[in-house]
């Protein structure tokens, strides 16, 4: 399955990263996904979508991450869900975003809570 990860929703909810500067939040989640992504989400691919509207985007974006300036990260996630030609997963605890994704998914969407990717998570069953 392909997963879209609401980057700041995960890092700002995770007790291990929420108090870190934004750059460190991004690095922590990107590293976690690179090293433990398969254990946390199972087989499949993922893209972490970061809202770069505040100018936070970097020149050297790691594989598996993307920044958006306009529309917002939420809008970018919804657009990708709408365009998906297969069932897709979205990792967020933002209920409004989850509802928007459910409304536009042509082939279905699995919404997983942000806690699924918290530093303290050990396996998909911890969600």
CSV table of C-alpha atoms in Angstrom, one decimal:
chain,number,residue,atom,x,y,z
A,1,UNK,CA,0.0,0.0,0.0
A,2,UNK,CA,1.1,3.6,-0.6
A,3,UNK,CA,1.0,5.8,2.5
A,4,UNK,CA,0.8,9.6,2.7
A,5,UNK,CA,2.1,10.9,6.1
A,6,UNK,CA,0.9,14.2,7.5
A,7,UNK,CA,4.4,15.1,8.7
A,8,UNK,CA,3.8,17.9,11.2
A,9,UNK,CA,0.7,16.3,12.5
A,10,UNK,CA,2.8,13.3,13.5
A,11,UNK,CA,5.8,15.2,14.9
A,12,UNK,CA,3.7,17.8,16.8
A,13,UNK,CA,1.6,15.0,18.4
A,14,UNK,CA,4.6,12.7,19.3
A,15,UNK,CA,5.8,13.3,22.8
A,16,UNK,CA,9.4,12.5,21.6
A,17,UNK,CA,9.4,15.3,19.0
A,18,UNK,CA,6.7,17.9,19.7
A,19,UNK,CA,9.0,20.2,21.7
A,20,UNK,CA,11.9,20.0,19.2
A,21,UNK,CA,12.7,22.8,16.7
A,22,UNK,CA,10.9,22.1,13.4
A,23,UNK,CA,14.1,21.0,11.6
A,24,UNK,CA,14.8,18.4,14.3
A,25,UNK,CA,11.2,17.2,14.1
A,26,UNK,CA,11.5,16.6,10.4
A,27,UNK,CA,14.9,14.9,10.8
A,28,UNK,CA,13.6,12.7,13.5
A,29,UNK,CA,10.6,11.5,11.6
A,30,UNK,CA,12.5,11.1,8.3
A,31,UNK,CA,15.2,9.0,10.1
A,32,UNK,CA,12.6,6.9,11.9
A,33,UNK,CA,10.8,6.2,8.7
A,34,UNK,CA,14.0,5.3,6.8
A,35,UNK,CA,15.1,2.9,9.5
A,36,UNK,CA,11.8,1.6,10.8
A,37,UNK,CA,9.2,2.4,8.2
A,38,UNK,CA,8.5,-1.2,7.2
A,39,UNK,CA,8.1,-2.2,10.9
A,40,UNK,CA,5.7,0.7,11.6
A,41,UNK,CA,3.6,0.5,8.4
A,42,UNK,CA,4.2,-2.9,6.9
A,43,UNK,CA,5.0,-3.5,3.3
A,44,UNK,CA,4.5,-0.5,1.0
A,45,UNK,CA,5.8,2.9,0.2
A,46,UNK,CA,5.4,6.2,1.9
A,47,UNK,CA,5.7,9.9,1.4
A,48,UNK,CA,6.0,12.4,4.2
A,49,UNK,CA,4.2,15.6,3.2
A,50,UNK,CA,5.5,18.7,5.0
A,51,UNK,CA,3.8,22.1,4.9
A,52,UNK,CA,6.5,24.4,3.6
A,53,UNK,CA,4.3,27.5,3.4
A,54,UNK,CA,6.4,29.1,6.2
A,55,UNK,CA,9.5,28.8,4.1
A,56,UNK,CA,10.7,25.8,6.0
A,57,UNK,CA,11.5,23.8,2.8
A,58,UNK,CA,15.0,22.6,2.3
A,59,UNK,CA,17.1,22.4,-0.8
A,60,UNK,CA,18.1,18.8,-0.3
A,61,UNK,CA,14.9,17.0,0.5
A,62,UNK,CA,15.4,13.3,1.6
A,63,UNK,CA,13.8,10.5,-0.4
A,64,UNK,CA,10.3,9.8,0.9
A,65,UNK,CA,9.6,13.5,1.8
A,66,UNK,CA,8.1,16.4,-0.1
A,67,UNK,CA,7.3,20.0,0.8
A,68,UNK,CA,4.4,22.0,-0.4
A,69,UNK,CA,3.9,25.7,-0.3
A,70,UNK,CA,0.5,26.0,-1.9
A,71,UNK,CA,-1.8,24.4,-1.4
A,72,UNK,CA,-1.3,23.4,2.2
A,73,UNK,CA,0.0,20.0,3.1
A,74,UNK,CA,-3.6,18.9,3.9
A,75,UNK,CA,-4.7,20.1,0.4
A,76,UNK,CA,-1.8,18.3,-1.2
A,77,UNK,CA,-2.7,15.0,0.7
A,78,UNK,CA,-6.3,15.3,-0.4
A,79,UNK,CA,-5.3,15.9,-4.0
A,80,UNK,CA,-3.1,12.8,-4.0
A,81,UNK,CA,-5.8,10.7,-2.4
A,82,UNK,CA,-8.2,11.9,-5.1
A,83,UNK,CA,-5.7,11.0,-7.9
A,84,UNK,CA,-4.9,7.6,-6.5
A,85,UNK,CA,-5.8,4.7,-8.7
A,86,UNK,CA,-5.8,2.3,-5.8
A,87,UNK,CA,-6.6,2.1,-2.1
A,88,UNK,CA,-4.3,4.5,-0.2
A,89,UNK,CA,-3.3,5.0,3.4
A,90,UNK,CA,-3.1,8.3,5.2
A,91,UNK,CA,-1.4,8.8,8.5
A,92,UNK,CA,-2.9,11.7,10.5
A,93,UNK,CA,-4.9,12.4,13.6
A,94,UNK,CA,-6.5,15.4,12.0
A,95,UNK,CA,-10.2,14.5,11.8
A,96,UNK,CA,-11.0,17.2,9.2
A,97,UNK,CA,-8.3,15.9,6.9
A,98,UNK,CA,-9.4,12.3,7.4
A,99,UNK,CA,-13.0,13.2,6.5
A,100,UNK,CA,-11.8,15.1,3.4
A,101,UNK,CA,-9.8,12.1,2.3
A,102,UNK,CA,-12.7,9.7,2.8
A,103,UNK,CA,-14.9,12.0,0.8
A,104,UNK,CA,-12.6,12.0,-2.3
A,105,UNK,CA,-11.0,8.6,-2.3
A,106,UNK,CA,-12.2,6.8,-5.4
A,107,UNK,CA,-10.7,3.4,-4.4
A,108,UNK,CA,-10.8,3.7,-0.6
A,109,UNK,CA,-8.6,5.1,2.0
A,110,UNK,CA,-7.2,3.7,5.3
A,111,UNK,CA,-6.7,6.5,7.8
A,112,UNK,CA,-4.2,5.5,10.5
A,113,UNK,CA,-3.6,7.6,13.7
A,114,UNK,CA,-0.4,9.6,14.0
A,115,UNK,CA,0.5,7.6,17.1
A,116,UNK,CA,1.2,4.7,14.7
A,117,UNK,CA,4.5,6.5,13.9
A,118,UNK,CA,5.4,7.8,17.3
A,119,UNK,CA,9.0,7.1,18.5
A,120,UNK,CA,7.5,4.8,21.2
A,121,UNK,CA,5.7,2.7,18.6
A,122,UNK,CA,7.2,-0.7,18.1
A,123,UNK,CA,4.9,-2.5,15.6
A,124,UNK,CA,1.7,-1.9,13.6
A,125,UNK,CA,-0.3,-3.5,16.4
A,126,UNK,CA,0.6,-0.6,18.8
A,127,UNK,CA,-1.8,1.8,17.0
